[in-house]
mmCIF file of C-alpha atoms in Angstrom:
data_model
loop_
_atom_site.group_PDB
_atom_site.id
_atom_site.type_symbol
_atom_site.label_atom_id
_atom_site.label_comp_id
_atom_site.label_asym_id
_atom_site.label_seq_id
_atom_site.Cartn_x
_atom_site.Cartn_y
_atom_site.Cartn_z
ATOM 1 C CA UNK A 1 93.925 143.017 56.839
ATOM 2 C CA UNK A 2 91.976 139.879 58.380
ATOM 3 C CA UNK A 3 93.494 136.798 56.981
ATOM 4 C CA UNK A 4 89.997 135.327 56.061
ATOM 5 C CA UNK A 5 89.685 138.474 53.917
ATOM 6 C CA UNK A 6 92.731 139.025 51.684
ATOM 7 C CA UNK A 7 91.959 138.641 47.968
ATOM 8 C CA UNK A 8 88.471 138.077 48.156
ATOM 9 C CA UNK A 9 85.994 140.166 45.612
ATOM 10 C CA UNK A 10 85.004 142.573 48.251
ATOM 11 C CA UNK A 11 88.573 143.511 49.468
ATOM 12 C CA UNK A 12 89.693 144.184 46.199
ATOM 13 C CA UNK A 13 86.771 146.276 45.279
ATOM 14 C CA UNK A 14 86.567 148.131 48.476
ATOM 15 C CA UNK A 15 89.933 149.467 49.004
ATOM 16 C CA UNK A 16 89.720 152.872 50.323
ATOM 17 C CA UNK A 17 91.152 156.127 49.738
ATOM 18 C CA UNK A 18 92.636 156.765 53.147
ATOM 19 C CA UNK A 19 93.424 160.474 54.088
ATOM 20 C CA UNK A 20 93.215 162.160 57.390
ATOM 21 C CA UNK A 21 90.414 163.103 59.524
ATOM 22 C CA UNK A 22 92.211 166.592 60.539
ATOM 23 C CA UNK A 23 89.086 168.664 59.488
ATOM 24 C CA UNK A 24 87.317 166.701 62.183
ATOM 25 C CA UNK A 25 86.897 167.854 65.700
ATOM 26 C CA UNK A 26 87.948 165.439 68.345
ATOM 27 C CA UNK A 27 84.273 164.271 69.299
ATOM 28 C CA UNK A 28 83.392 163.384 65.538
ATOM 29 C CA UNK A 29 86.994 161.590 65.457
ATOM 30 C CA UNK A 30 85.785 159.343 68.347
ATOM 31 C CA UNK A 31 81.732 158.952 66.926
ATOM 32 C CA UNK A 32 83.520 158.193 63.189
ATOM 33 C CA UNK A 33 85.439 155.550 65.209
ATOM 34 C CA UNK A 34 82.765 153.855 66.621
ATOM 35 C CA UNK A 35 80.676 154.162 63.645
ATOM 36 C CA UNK A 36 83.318 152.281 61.331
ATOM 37 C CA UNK A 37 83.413 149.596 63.964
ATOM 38 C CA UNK A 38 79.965 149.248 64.381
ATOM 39 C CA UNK A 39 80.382 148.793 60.484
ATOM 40 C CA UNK A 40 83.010 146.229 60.538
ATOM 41 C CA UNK A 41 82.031 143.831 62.927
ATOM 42 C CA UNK A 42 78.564 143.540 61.372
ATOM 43 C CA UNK A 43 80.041 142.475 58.198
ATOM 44 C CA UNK A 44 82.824 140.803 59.484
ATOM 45 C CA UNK A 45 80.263 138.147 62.015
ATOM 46 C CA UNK A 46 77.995 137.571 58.921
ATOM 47 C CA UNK A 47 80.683 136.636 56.895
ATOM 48 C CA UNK A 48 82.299 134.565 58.954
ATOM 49 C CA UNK A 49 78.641 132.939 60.480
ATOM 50 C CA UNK A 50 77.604 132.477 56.623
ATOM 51 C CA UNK A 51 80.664 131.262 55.618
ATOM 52 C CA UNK A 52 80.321 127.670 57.642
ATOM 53 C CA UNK A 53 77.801 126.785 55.301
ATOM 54 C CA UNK A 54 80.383 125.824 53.064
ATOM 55 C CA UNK A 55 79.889 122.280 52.142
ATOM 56 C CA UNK A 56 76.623 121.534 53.836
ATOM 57 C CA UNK A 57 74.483 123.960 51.786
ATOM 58 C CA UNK A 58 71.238 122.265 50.555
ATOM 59 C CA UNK A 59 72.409 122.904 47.345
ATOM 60 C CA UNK A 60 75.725 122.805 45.752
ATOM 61 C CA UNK A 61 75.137 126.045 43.777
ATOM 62 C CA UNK A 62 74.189 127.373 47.193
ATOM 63 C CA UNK A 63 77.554 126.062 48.398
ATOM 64 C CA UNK A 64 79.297 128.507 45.583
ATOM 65 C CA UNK A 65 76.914 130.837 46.205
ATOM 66 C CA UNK A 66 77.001 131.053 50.338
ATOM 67 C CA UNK A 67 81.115 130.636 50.042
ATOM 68 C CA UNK A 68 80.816 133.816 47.492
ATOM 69 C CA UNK A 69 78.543 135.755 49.620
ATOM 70 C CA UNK A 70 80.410 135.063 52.991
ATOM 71 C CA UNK A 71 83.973 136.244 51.071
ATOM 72 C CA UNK A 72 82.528 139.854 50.227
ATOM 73 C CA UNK A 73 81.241 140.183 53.846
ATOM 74 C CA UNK A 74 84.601 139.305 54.966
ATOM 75 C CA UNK A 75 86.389 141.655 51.988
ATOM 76 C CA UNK A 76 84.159 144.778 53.332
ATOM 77 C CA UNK A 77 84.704 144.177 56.875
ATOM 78 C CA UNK A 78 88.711 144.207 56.042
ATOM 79 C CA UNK A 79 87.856 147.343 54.411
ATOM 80 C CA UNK A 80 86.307 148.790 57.172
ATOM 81 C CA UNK A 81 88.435 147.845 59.584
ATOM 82 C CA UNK A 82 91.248 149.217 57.307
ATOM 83 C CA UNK A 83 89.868 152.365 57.218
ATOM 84 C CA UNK A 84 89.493 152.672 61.106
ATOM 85 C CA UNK A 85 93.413 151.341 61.444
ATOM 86 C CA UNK A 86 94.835 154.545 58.898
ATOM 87 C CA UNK A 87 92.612 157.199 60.312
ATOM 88 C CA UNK A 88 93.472 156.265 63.849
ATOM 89 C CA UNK A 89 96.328 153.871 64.254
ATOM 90 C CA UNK A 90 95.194 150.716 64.937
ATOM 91 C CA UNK A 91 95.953 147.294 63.798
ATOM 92 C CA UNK A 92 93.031 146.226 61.403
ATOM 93 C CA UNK A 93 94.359 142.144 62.648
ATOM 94 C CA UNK A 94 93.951 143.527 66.416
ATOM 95 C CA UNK A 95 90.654 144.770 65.967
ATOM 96 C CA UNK A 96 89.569 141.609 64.040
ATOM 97 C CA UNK A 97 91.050 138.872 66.117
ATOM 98 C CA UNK A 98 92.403 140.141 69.473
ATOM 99 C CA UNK A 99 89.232 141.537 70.762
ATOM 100 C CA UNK A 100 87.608 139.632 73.356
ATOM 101 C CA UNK A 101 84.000 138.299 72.399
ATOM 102 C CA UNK A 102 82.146 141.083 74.327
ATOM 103 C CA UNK A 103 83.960 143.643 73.382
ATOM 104 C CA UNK A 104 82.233 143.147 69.548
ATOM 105 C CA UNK A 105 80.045 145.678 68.675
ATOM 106 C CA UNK A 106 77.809 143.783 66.187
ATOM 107 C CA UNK A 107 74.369 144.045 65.762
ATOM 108 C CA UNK A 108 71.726 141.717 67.850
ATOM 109 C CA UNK A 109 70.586 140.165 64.903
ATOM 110 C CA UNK A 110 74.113 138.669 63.620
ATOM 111 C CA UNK A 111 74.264 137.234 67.549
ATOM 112 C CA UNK A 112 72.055 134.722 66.418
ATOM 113 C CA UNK A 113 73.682 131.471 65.493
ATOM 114 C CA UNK A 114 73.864 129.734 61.874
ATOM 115 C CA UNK A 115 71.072 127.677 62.280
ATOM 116 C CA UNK A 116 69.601 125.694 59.866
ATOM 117 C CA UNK A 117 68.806 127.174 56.385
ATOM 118 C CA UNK A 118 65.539 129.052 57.056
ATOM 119 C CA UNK A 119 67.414 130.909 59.936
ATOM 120 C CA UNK A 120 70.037 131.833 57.885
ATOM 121 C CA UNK A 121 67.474 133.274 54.741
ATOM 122 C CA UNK A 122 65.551 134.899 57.178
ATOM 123 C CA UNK A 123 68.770 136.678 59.066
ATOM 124 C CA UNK A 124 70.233 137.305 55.801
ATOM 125 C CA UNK A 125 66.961 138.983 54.424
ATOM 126 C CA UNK A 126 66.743 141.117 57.525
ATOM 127 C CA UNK A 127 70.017 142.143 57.673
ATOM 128 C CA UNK A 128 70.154 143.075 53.870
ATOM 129 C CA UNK A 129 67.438 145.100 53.556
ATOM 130 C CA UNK A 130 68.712 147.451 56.989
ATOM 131 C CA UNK A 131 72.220 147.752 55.657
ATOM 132 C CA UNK A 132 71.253 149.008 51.965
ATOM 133 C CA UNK A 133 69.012 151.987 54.429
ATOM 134 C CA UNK A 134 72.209 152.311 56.202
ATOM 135 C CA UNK A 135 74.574 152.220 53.249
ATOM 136 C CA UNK A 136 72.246 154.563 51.508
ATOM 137 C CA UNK A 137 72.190 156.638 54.590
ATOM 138 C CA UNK A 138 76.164 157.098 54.418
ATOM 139 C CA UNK A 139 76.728 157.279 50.653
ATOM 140 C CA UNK A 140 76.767 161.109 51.332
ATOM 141 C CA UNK A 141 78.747 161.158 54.140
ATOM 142 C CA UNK A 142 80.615 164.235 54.639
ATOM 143 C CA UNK A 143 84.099 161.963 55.435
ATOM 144 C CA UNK A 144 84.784 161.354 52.252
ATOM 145 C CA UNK A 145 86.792 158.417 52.262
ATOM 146 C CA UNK A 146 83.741 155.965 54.196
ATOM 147 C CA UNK A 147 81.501 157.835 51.007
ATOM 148 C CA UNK A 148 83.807 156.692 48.623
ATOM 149 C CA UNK A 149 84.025 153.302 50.164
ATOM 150 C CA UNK A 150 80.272 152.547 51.051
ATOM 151 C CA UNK A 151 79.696 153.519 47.428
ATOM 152 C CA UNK A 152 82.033 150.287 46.492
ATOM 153 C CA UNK A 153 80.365 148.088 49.142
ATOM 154 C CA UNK A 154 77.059 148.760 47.756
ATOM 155 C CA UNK A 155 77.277 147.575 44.598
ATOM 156 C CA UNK A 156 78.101 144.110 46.115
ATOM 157 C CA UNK A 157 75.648 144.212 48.680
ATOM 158 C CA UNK A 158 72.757 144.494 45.710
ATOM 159 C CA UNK A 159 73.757 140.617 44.565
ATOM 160 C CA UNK A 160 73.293 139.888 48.294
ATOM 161 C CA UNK A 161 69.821 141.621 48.440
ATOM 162 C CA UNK A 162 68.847 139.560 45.719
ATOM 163 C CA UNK A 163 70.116 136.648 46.490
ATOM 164 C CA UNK A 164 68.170 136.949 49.895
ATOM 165 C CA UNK A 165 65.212 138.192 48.554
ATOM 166 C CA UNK A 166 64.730 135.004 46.198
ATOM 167 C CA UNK A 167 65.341 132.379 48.781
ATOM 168 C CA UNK A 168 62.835 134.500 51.315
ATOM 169 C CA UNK A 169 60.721 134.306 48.341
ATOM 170 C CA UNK A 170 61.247 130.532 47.912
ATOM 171 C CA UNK A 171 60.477 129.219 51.472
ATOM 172 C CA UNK A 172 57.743 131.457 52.300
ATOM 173 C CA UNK A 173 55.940 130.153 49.500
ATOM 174 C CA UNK A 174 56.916 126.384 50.214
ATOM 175 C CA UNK A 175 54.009 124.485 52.158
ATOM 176 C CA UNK A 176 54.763 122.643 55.264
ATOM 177 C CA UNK A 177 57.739 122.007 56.765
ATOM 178 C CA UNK A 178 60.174 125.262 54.986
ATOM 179 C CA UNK A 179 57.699 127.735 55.413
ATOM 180 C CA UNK A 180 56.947 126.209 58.775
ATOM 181 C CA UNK A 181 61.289 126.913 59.535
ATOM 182 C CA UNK A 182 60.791 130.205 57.846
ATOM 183 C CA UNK A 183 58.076 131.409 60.098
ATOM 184 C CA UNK A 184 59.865 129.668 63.319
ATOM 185 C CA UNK A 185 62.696 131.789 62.403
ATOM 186 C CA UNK A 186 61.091 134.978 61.613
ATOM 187 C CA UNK A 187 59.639 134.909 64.588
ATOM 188 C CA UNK A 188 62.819 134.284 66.859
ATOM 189 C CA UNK A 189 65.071 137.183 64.712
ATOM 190 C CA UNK A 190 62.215 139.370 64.105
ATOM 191 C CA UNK A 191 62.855 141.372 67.020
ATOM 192 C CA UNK A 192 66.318 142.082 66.730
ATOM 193 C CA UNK A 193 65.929 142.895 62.969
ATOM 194 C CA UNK A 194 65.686 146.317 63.949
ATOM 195 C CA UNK A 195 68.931 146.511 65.928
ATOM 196 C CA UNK A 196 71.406 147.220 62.329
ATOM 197 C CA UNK A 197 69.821 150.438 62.449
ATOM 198 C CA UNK A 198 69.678 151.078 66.184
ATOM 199 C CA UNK A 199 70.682 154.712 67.220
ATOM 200 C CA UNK A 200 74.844 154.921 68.453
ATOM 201 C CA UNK A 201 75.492 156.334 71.209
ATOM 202 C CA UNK A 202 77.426 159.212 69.031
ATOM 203 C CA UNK A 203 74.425 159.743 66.810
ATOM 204 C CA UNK A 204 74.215 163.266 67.468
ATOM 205 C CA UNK A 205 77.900 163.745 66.948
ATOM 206 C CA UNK A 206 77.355 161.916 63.650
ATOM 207 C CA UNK A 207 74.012 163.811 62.332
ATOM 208 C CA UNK A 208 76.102 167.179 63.249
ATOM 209 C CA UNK A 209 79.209 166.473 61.228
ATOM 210 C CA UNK A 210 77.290 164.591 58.338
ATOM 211 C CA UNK A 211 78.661 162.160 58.819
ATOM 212 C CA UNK A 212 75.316 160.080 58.495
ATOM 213 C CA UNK A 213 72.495 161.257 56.664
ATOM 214 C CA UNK A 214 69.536 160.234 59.067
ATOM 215 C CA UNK A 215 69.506 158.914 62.792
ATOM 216 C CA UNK A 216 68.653 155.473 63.356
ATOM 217 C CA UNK A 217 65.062 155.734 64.469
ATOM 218 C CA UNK A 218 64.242 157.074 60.839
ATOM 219 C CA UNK A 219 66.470 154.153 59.700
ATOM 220 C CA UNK A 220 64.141 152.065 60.500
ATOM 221 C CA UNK A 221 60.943 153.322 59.877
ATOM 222 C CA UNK A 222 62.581 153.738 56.507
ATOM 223 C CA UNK A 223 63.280 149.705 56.416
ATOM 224 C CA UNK A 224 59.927 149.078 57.782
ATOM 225 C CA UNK A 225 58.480 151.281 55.044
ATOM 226 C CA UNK A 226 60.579 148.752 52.549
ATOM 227 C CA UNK A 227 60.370 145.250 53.088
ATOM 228 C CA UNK A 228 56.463 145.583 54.743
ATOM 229 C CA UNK A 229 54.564 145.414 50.855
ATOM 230 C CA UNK A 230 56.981 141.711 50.593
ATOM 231 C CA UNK A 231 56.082 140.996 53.778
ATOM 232 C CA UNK A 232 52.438 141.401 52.855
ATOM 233 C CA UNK A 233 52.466 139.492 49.781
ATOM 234 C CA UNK A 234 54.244 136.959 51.761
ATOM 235 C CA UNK A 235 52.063 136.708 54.555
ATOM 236 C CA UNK A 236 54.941 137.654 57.265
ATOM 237 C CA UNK A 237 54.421 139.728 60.196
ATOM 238 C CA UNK A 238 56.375 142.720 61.009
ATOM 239 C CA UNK A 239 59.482 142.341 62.647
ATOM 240 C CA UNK A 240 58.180 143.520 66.502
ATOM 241 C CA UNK A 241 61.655 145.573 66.562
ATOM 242 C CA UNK A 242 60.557 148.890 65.642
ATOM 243 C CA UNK A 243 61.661 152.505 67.229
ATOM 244 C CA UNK A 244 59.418 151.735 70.080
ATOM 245 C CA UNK A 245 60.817 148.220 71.230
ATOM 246 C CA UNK A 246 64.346 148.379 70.505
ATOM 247 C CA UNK A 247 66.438 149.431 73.452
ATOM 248 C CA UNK A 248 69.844 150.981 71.772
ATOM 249 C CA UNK A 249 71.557 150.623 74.822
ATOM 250 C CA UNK A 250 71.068 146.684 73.986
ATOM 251 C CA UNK A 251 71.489 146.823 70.318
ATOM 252 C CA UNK A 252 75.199 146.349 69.958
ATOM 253 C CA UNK A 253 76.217 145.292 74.055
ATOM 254 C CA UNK A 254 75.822 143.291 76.391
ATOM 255 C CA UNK A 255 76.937 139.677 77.300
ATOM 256 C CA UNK A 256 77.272 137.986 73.836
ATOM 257 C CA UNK A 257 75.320 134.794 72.848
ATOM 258 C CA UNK A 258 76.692 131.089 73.839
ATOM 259 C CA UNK A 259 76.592 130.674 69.364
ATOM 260 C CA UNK A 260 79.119 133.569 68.856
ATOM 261 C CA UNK A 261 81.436 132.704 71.603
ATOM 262 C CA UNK A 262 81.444 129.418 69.625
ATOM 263 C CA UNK A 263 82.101 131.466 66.317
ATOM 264 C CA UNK A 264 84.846 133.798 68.189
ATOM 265 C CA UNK A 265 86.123 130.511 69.620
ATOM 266 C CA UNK A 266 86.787 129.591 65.650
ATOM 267 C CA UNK A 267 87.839 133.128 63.936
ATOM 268 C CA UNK A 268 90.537 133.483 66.355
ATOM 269 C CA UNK A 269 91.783 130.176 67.000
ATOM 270 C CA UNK A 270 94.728 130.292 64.714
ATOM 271 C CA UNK A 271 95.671 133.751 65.723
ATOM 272 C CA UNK A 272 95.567 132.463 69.425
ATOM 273 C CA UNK A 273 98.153 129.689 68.283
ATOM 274 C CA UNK A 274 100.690 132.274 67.631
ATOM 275 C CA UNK A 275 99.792 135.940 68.279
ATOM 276 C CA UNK A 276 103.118 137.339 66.879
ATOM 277 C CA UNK A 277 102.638 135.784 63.366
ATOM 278 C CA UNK A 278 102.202 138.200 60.433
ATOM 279 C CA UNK A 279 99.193 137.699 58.020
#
């Protein structure tokens, strides 16, 4: 498992059940494959993004709370990762650390840099609410192992809704200068908000083996269906990423942001020291 991630909350609570995919045909092997990564790196960028607010939270219950939030990411990504290294031999420390930066299939949205605080709340809030659709999406999945775990995950990943929801709640309703940040941010992440939920290029594969419940375009209209009554009562626009605007080609490739190379730079660093080292 990734270093950062033994013993935290969200390892321990999401330790799956790992049993063979041998009822799967080679193509939903591959899609399941990609999908668990997909899975993984979101959770494991977040974490570790999140996690460098450590100290320098504007609050020191914020502090305890960022540190807490950043360890379950981290737990659930080990998880994932896990799963992906029994089903189809690969080294769960590879896949974490080892992997060049581009080769990172993570979400647009967790590209984006830490930032200040209202760039965090508002990343946080957006990626929340589109992984519960997705979690809820795979909480049936026909592989029953991911089912079991995702079921684990999510009852984690409520705390974090909150938790996001509140601050969101917080800043928006702040005059001046946080709701100011909050709406400079919104605006910037906004359009990659959408790109959690962006179709894979297995989706097919996936909707025929249910695997997943729903493809990704009705993943979002489901989020956008979710968070737009907050929104609303907020007074914050839309995210523009809808199915229209998002390109899924783009959503989880490409060249990677200067801010994650940075992050990658960090993750790795001690693993770079000494590759043969055991965690």
């Amino acid at each position: 498992m990734p270093a950062s991630a033994e013993g935290t909350a969200g390892d321990r609570a999401a330790e799956p059940a790992a049993e063979p995919a041998a009822d799967l045909t080679a193509q939903a092997r591959a899609a399941l494959a990609e999908l668990l990564l997909a899975l993984a790196d979101d959770e494991f960028v977040i974490g570790f993004s999140d996690s460098e607010w450590t100290g320098i939270a504007p609050l020191l219950e914020e502090d305890v709370a960022m540190s807490s939030l950043a360890q379950d990411e981290l737990g659930h990504s080990a998880a994932f990762y896990g799963l992906l290294g029994t089903l189809f031999g690969r080294d769960p420390d590879a896949l974490a650390y080892d992997r060049d930066a581009d080769a990172f299939r993570h979400a647009r949205l967790v590209d984006h840099g830490r930032g200040d605080w209202a760039t965090t709340i508002a990343r946080r809030y957006l990626y929340d609410t589109a992984d519960s659709i997705r979690l809820e999406a795979l909480a049936t999945s026909s592989f029953r192992p991911l089912a079991d775990l995702v079921g684990k995950v999510r009852r984690e990943e409520t705390y974090h809704l909150l938790h996001a929801e509140a601050w969101l709640e917080r800043l928006a309703r702040a005059e001046g200068e946080p709701r100011a940040r909050l709406l400079a941010a919104w605006r910037r992440l906004g359009p990659d908000g959408a790109s959690v939920l962006a179709p894979l290029p297995s989706e097919a594969v996936l909707l025929e083996a249910v695997l997943l419940e729903a493809g990704g375009l009705e993943l979002q209209a489901r989020w956008l269906a979710r968070i737009r009554p907050t929104l609303d009562r907020l007074g914050l626009p839309d995210p523009i990423a809808c199915a229209e605007s998002m390109d899924p080609r783009l959503a989880r490739s490409g060249p990677r942001s200067e801010a994650f190379h940075w992050l990658w730079g960090e993750f790795t660093s001690v693993r770079r020291l000494d590759p043969k080292a055991v965690w």
